[in-house]
Amino acid sequence: MEDNKKILYSGMQATNTLTIGNYFGALKNWVTLNEEYECFFGVMDLHSLTVRQNPTEFRQNARKLYALYVAAGLDPKKNCVYYQSHVPAHTQLAWLLDCFTYMGELNRMTQFKDKSAKHADNINAGLFTYPVLMAADILLYQTDVVPVGKDQMQHLEITRDIAERFNNIYGDVFKIPEAYIGKSGAKIMSLADPTKKMSKSDENVNATVFLTDDSDTIIRKFKKAVTDSEACVKYDPKGKPGISNLMDVYSCVTGKTSAEIESEFDGKGYGDFKLAVGEAVASELAPVQAEYNRLLKDKEYINGCIKENDEKAAYFANKTLRKAMKKVGLTEMIR
């Protein structure tokens, strides 16, 4: 680890495959960060267990997520790309932090309320204490910055509160993380309902574009995207949410501003624009998909990356865990 680099931490749940929302909103931006930061990126499989998983599919999805990380450009030699569940310190520290987190704080978590409504038949304790495990994820690595969207800001705030509460009692054990302020990733909305965020779990097959969709499927989904009747390519998120969402996607691929996109498609219909967006996304994802498919076949390489990075993550996590355990008075193991 380079002493002059700050530490950045993030990760994604190992459920289904990633969407273009995950890619343009986070993953693509992560790739640019390893030169500036010491980066830890987790396959967050423990967090995924708040929803019932098919064991075989779950293991496959976790490995596919790891391969997508690497295929998208997260070099395992420059970044620590690891499995959350392979580092027991995550759950060990989470229990310690549970004892420094108040019920009222967890009751205020909007994500718990939202997920409880979606999964009314499985409102489990893990769903309730999810933010504490997330705090442990972040604090274990003495993280300086965390890339977060608006929907995750509340979790970072409770992480900071827990860390400050612990530090006020026991001294400077945890670094207090800040939100990452940099190039913000676009928030990609559903192609079927542009008022809602694109989701892995959307039941409408045309609402979500996955990173592993083939070119024909990508183009077909964009052709079916919900727009409006004006047939005018103009950026207006409130009045024209569908076309504005497609412009955001096109901007992510081409780097063009909304004004440049409006000029490019002046006088052209939505059919031309939707096709252009679909083709641009398919072209952008083609090399990522090719590398992803290659990596899935190279089991030895992926296994080696996982082993090496798991060990690196465990080394840094265990240093923090031992310090926290000693501070609260737990008896050290005799080795």
Coordinates of C-alpha atoms in Angstrom, one line a residue:
M1 CA 0.0 0.0 0.0
E2 CA 1.3 3.5 -0.9
D3 CA 1.5 5.7 2.2
N4 CA 0.5 8.8 0.3
K5 CA -2.7 7.4 -1.1
K6 CA -6.1 7.7 0.6
I7 CA -8.2 4.6 0.9
L8 CA -11.5 4.2 -1.1
Y9 CA -14.0 1.5 -0.4
S10 CA -17.0 0.3 -2.3
G11 CA -18.8 -2.9 -3.5
M12 CA -21.9 -4.4 -5.0
Q13 CA -24.3 -7.1 -4.0
A14 CA -23.9 -10.5 -5.6
T15 CA -27.5 -10.9 -6.9
N16 CA -28.3 -11.3 -10.6
T17 CA -25.9 -9.6 -13.0
L18 CA -25.1 -5.9 -13.2
T19 CA -27.2 -3.5 -15.2
I20 CA -26.0 -0.5 -17.3
G21 CA -27.2 1.6 -14.3
N22 CA -24.6 -0.2 -12.1
Y23 CA -22.0 0.2 -14.9
F24 CA -22.5 3.9 -15.8
G25 CA -23.4 4.9 -12.3
A26 CA -20.5 3.3 -10.4
L27 CA -18.3 0.6 -12.0
K28 CA -17.1 2.6 -15.0
N29 CA -16.1 5.4 -12.6
W30 CA -14.4 3.1 -10.2
V31 CA -11.9 2.1 -12.9
T32 CA -10.5 5.6 -13.0
L33 CA -9.9 5.8 -9.3
N34 CA -7.0 3.4 -8.6
E35 CA -4.3 5.8 -9.7
E36 CA -5.5 8.4 -7.1
Y37 CA -6.7 6.0 -4.3
E38 CA -5.8 2.7 -2.7
C39 CA -9.0 0.9 -3.6
F40 CA -10.9 -1.9 -2.0
F41 CA -13.9 -3.3 -3.9
G42 CA -16.0 -6.1 -2.4
V43 CA -18.3 -8.7 -3.8
M44 CA -20.8 -8.1 -1.1
D45 CA -22.3 -11.6 -0.8
L46 CA -23.1 -11.4 2.9
H47 CA -25.4 -8.4 2.3
S48 CA -27.2 -10.4 -0.4
L49 CA -28.4 -12.9 2.2
T50 CA -31.1 -10.6 3.5
V51 CA -33.1 -11.9 0.6
R52 CA -33.5 -15.7 0.1
Q53 CA -31.0 -17.0 -2.5
N54 CA -30.8 -20.2 -4.5
P55 CA -27.4 -21.5 -3.3
T56 CA -26.2 -22.7 -6.7
E57 CA -27.2 -19.5 -8.5
F58 CA -25.9 -17.4 -5.7
R59 CA -22.4 -18.9 -5.9
Q60 CA -22.5 -18.5 -9.7
N61 CA -23.7 -14.9 -9.5
A62 CA -20.9 -14.0 -7.0
R63 CA -18.2 -15.4 -9.3
K64 CA -19.8 -13.6 -12.3
L65 CA -19.8 -10.4 -10.4
Y66 CA -16.1 -10.8 -9.7
A67 CA -15.4 -11.5 -13.3
L68 CA -17.4 -8.4 -14.4
Y69 CA -15.4 -6.3 -12.0
V70 CA -12.2 -7.4 -13.6
A71 CA -13.5 -7.4 -17.2
A72 CA -14.7 -3.8 -16.7
G73 CA -11.1 -2.8 -15.8
L74 CA -10.6 -3.3 -12.1
D75 CA -7.2 -4.7 -12.2
P76 CA -6.8 -7.1 -9.2
K77 CA -3.1 -6.2 -9.1
K78 CA -3.8 -2.5 -8.6
N79 CA -7.1 -2.9 -6.6
C80 CA -8.1 -5.2 -3.8
V81 CA -11.0 -7.0 -5.3
Y82 CA -12.3 -9.6 -2.8
Y83 CA -15.2 -11.6 -1.4
Q84 CA -16.8 -10.0 1.7
S85 CA -17.6 -13.5 3.1
H86 CA -14.0 -14.6 2.8
V87 CA -12.9 -12.1 5.4
P88 CA -14.6 -13.1 8.8
A89 CA -13.5 -9.8 10.3
H90 CA -16.6 -8.2 8.6
T91 CA -19.1 -10.1 10.7
Q92 CA -16.9 -10.0 13.8
L93 CA -16.6 -6.2 13.8
A94 CA -20.3 -5.9 12.9
W95 CA -21.2 -7.5 16.2
L96 CA -19.0 -5.1 18.1
L97 CA -20.6 -2.2 16.3
D98 CA -24.1 -3.6 16.9
C99 CA -23.4 -3.0 20.6
F100 CA -22.6 0.7 19.8
T101 CA -25.6 1.3 17.6
Y102 CA -29.0 2.4 18.8
M103 CA -32.3 0.9 17.8
G104 CA -33.7 4.4 17.1
E105 CA -30.9 5.0 14.5
L106 CA -31.8 1.7 12.7
N107 CA -35.5 2.4 12.9
R108 CA -34.9 5.6 10.9
M109 CA -33.2 3.9 8.0
T110 CA -35.4 4.4 4.9
Q111 CA -33.9 1.5 3.1
F112 CA -35.1 -0.9 5.8
K113 CA -38.6 0.5 5.4
D114 CA -38.5 0.2 1.6
K115 CA -37.1 -3.3 1.6
S116 CA -39.6 -4.4 4.3
A117 CA -42.4 -3.3 2.1
K118 CA -41.0 -5.2 -0.8
H119 CA -40.3 -8.4 1.2
A120 CA -43.1 -8.4 3.8
D121 CA -42.8 -12.2 4.1
N122 CA -39.1 -12.0 5.2
I123 CA -38.5 -9.0 7.4
N124 CA -35.4 -10.5 9.1
A125 CA -33.0 -9.1 11.6
G126 CA -30.2 -9.0 9.0
L127 CA -32.3 -6.5 7.0
F128 CA -32.6 -4.4 10.1
T129 CA -28.9 -4.5 11.0
Y130 CA -27.7 -4.2 7.4
P131 CA -26.3 -0.7 8.0
V132 CA -24.1 -2.0 10.8
L133 CA -22.5 -4.6 8.6
M134 CA -22.0 -1.9 6.0
A135 CA -20.3 0.3 8.7
A136 CA -18.0 -2.6 9.5
D137 CA -17.2 -3.1 5.8
I138 CA -16.1 0.5 5.6
L139 CA -14.4 1.0 8.9
L140 CA -12.3 -2.2 8.8
Y141 CA -10.1 -0.7 6.0
Q142 CA -9.6 2.7 7.7
T143 CA -11.4 4.1 4.7
D144 CA -11.0 7.8 3.8
V145 CA -13.7 8.0 1.1
V146 CA -16.8 6.1 0.0
P147 CA -18.5 6.7 -3.4
V148 CA -22.2 7.0 -2.5
G149 CA -25.4 8.0 -4.2
K150 CA -28.2 9.8 -2.5
D151 CA -29.9 6.5 -1.6
Q152 CA -26.7 5.4 0.3
M153 CA -25.9 8.7 2.0
Q154 CA -27.9 7.7 5.1
H155 CA -25.8 4.6 5.5
L156 CA -22.6 6.6 5.4
E157 CA -23.9 9.0 8.0
I158 CA -24.8 6.2 10.4
T159 CA -21.3 4.7 9.8
R160 CA -19.7 8.0 10.8
D161 CA -22.0 8.3 13.9
I162 CA -21.0 4.8 15.0
A163 CA -17.3 5.4 14.4
E164 CA -17.4 8.7 16.3
R165 CA -19.2 7.2 19.2
F166 CA -16.7 4.3 19.5
N167 CA -13.7 6.7 19.1
N168 CA -15.1 9.1 21.8
I169 CA -15.0 6.2 24.3
Y170 CA -11.8 4.3 23.2
G171 CA -9.7 6.8 21.3
D172 CA -8.9 7.0 17.6
V173 CA -9.6 3.5 16.5
F174 CA -11.5 4.2 13.3
K175 CA -10.9 6.7 10.6
I176 CA -14.1 8.8 10.0
P177 CA -15.0 8.3 6.3
E178 CA -16.1 11.0 3.9
A179 CA -18.4 10.8 0.9
Y180 CA -16.4 10.6 -2.3
I181 CA -16.8 13.9 -4.2
G182 CA -15.7 13.4 -7.8
K183 CA -17.2 12.8 -11.2
S184 CA -20.7 11.7 -10.3
G185 CA -22.1 8.7 -12.2
A186 CA -25.3 9.0 -14.0
K187 CA -28.5 7.7 -12.5
I188 CA -30.0 5.5 -15.1
M189 CA -33.8 5.0 -15.0
S190 CA -36.0 2.1 -16.1
L191 CA -36.7 1.9 -19.8
A192 CA -40.3 0.9 -19.1
D193 CA -40.9 3.5 -16.3
P194 CA -38.4 6.4 -16.4
T195 CA -39.7 7.7 -13.1
K196 CA -38.1 4.7 -11.4
K197 CA -34.4 3.7 -11.1
M198 CA -33.3 0.8 -13.3
S199 CA -33.4 -2.3 -11.2
K200 CA -31.9 -5.8 -11.4
S201 CA -35.1 -7.3 -10.1
D202 CA -37.6 -5.6 -12.4
E203 CA -40.2 -8.1 -13.6
N204 CA -40.5 -6.3 -16.9
V205 CA -37.8 -7.8 -19.1
N206 CA -37.7 -4.7 -21.3
A207 CA -37.1 -2.3 -18.4
T208 CA -33.5 -3.3 -17.6
V209 CA -30.4 -3.6 -19.8
F210 CA -27.9 -6.0 -18.3
L211 CA -24.2 -5.9 -18.9
T212 CA -24.4 -9.5 -20.3
D213 CA -27.2 -8.8 -22.7
D214 CA -26.1 -9.5 -26.3
S215 CA -26.1 -6.7 -28.9
D216 CA -29.5 -7.6 -30.5
T217 CA -31.2 -7.7 -27.1
I218 CA -29.7 -4.4 -26.1
I219 CA -30.9 -2.7 -29.3
R220 CA -34.3 -4.3 -29.0
K221 CA -34.8 -3.1 -25.4
F222 CA -33.8 0.5 -26.3
K223 CA -36.2 0.4 -29.3
K224 CA -39.0 -0.5 -26.9
A225 CA -38.1 2.3 -24.4
V226 CA -41.0 4.4 -23.2
T227 CA -40.8 8.0 -24.4
D228 CA -43.5 10.5 -25.3
S229 CA -45.5 11.6 -28.3
E230 CA -43.5 14.8 -29.2
A231 CA -40.8 13.0 -31.2
C232 CA -38.4 15.8 -30.3
V233 CA -35.0 15.0 -28.7
K234 CA -34.8 17.6 -26.0
Y235 CA -33.5 17.3 -22.4
D236 CA -36.3 17.9 -20.0
P237 CA -36.2 15.4 -17.0
K238 CA -39.6 16.5 -15.6
G239 CA -41.6 17.0 -18.8
K240 CA -39.8 14.3 -20.9
P241 CA -38.3 11.8 -18.5
G242 CA -38.1 8.9 -21.0
I243 CA -36.2 10.8 -23.7
S244 CA -34.1 12.6 -21.0
N245 CA -33.1 9.2 -19.6
L246 CA -32.0 7.9 -23.0
M247 CA -30.0 11.1 -23.4
D248 CA -28.2 10.5 -20.1
V249 CA -27.3 7.0 -21.4
Y250 CA -26.1 8.3 -24.7
S251 CA -24.1 11.0 -22.8
C252 CA -22.4 8.3 -20.7
V253 CA -21.2 6.5 -23.8
T254 CA -20.3 9.4 -26.0
G255 CA -19.3 12.1 -23.5
K256 CA -21.6 14.5 -25.3
T257 CA -23.6 17.2 -23.5
S258 CA -27.4 17.4 -23.7
A259 CA -27.1 20.4 -26.0
E260 CA -24.7 18.5 -28.4
I261 CA -27.1 15.5 -28.4
E262 CA -30.1 17.8 -29.2
S263 CA -28.1 19.3 -32.0
E264 CA -27.1 15.9 -33.4
F265 CA -30.7 14.7 -33.5
D266 CA -32.4 17.9 -34.5
G267 CA -35.1 17.1 -37.0
K268 CA -34.8 13.3 -36.4
G269 CA -37.4 11.1 -34.9
Y270 CA -37.3 8.9 -31.7
G271 CA -36.7 5.8 -33.8
D272 CA -33.4 7.1 -35.1
F273 CA -32.4 8.2 -31.6
K274 CA -33.3 5.0 -29.8
L275 CA -31.4 3.0 -32.4
A276 CA -28.3 5.2 -32.0
V277 CA -28.5 4.8 -28.2
G278 CA -28.8 1.0 -28.4
E279 CA -26.0 0.7 -30.9
A280 CA -23.7 3.0 -28.8
V281 CA -24.4 1.0 -25.6
A282 CA -23.9 -2.4 -27.4
S283 CA -20.6 -1.1 -28.9
E284 CA -19.4 0.2 -25.4
L285 CA -20.2 -3.2 -23.7
A286 CA -18.8 -5.5 -26.5
P287 CA -15.2 -5.5 -25.2
V288 CA -16.3 -5.8 -21.6
Q289 CA -18.4 -8.8 -22.5
A290 CA -15.7 -10.4 -24.5
E291 CA -13.2 -10.1 -21.6
Y292 CA -15.9 -11.3 -19.2
N293 CA -16.6 -14.5 -21.2
R294 CA -12.8 -15.1 -21.5
L295 CA -12.3 -14.7 -17.7
L296 CA -15.1 -17.1 -16.8
K297 CA -13.3 -19.8 -18.7
D298 CA -9.9 -19.0 -17.1
K299 CA -10.7 -20.5 -13.7
E300 CA -7.1 -20.7 -12.6
Y301 CA -6.5 -17.0 -13.1
I302 CA -9.7 -15.9 -11.3
N303 CA -9.0 -18.3 -8.4
G304 CA -5.5 -16.9 -8.1
C305 CA -6.9 -13.3 -8.0
I306 CA -9.5 -14.2 -5.4
K307 CA -7.0 -16.0 -3.2
E308 CA -4.4 -13.2 -3.4
N309 CA -6.9 -10.4 -2.8
D310 CA -8.8 -12.2 0.0
E311 CA -5.5 -12.5 1.8
K312 CA -4.7 -8.8 1.3
A313 CA -8.2 -7.7 2.5
A314 CA -7.9 -10.0 5.5
Y315 CA -4.5 -8.6 6.5
F316 CA -5.8 -5.0 6.6
A317 CA -9.2 -5.9 8.1
N318 CA -7.7 -8.0 10.9
K319 CA -5.4 -5.2 12.0
T320 CA -8.4 -2.9 12.7
L321 CA -10.4 -5.8 14.2
R322 CA -7.7 -6.7 16.7
K323 CA -7.3 -3.1 17.7
A324 CA -11.1 -2.7 18.3
M325 CA -11.3 -5.9 20.2
K326 CA -8.4 -5.0 22.5
K327 CA -10.0 -1.6 23.1
V328 CA -13.3 -3.0 24.4
G329 CA -11.4 -5.4 26.6
L330 CA -11.8 -8.8 24.8
T331 CA -9.1 -11.3 25.7
E332 CA -6.6 -11.8 22.9
M333 CA -6.1 -15.3 21.6
I334 CA -2.9 -17.1 22.7
R335 CA -1.0 -18.0 19.6

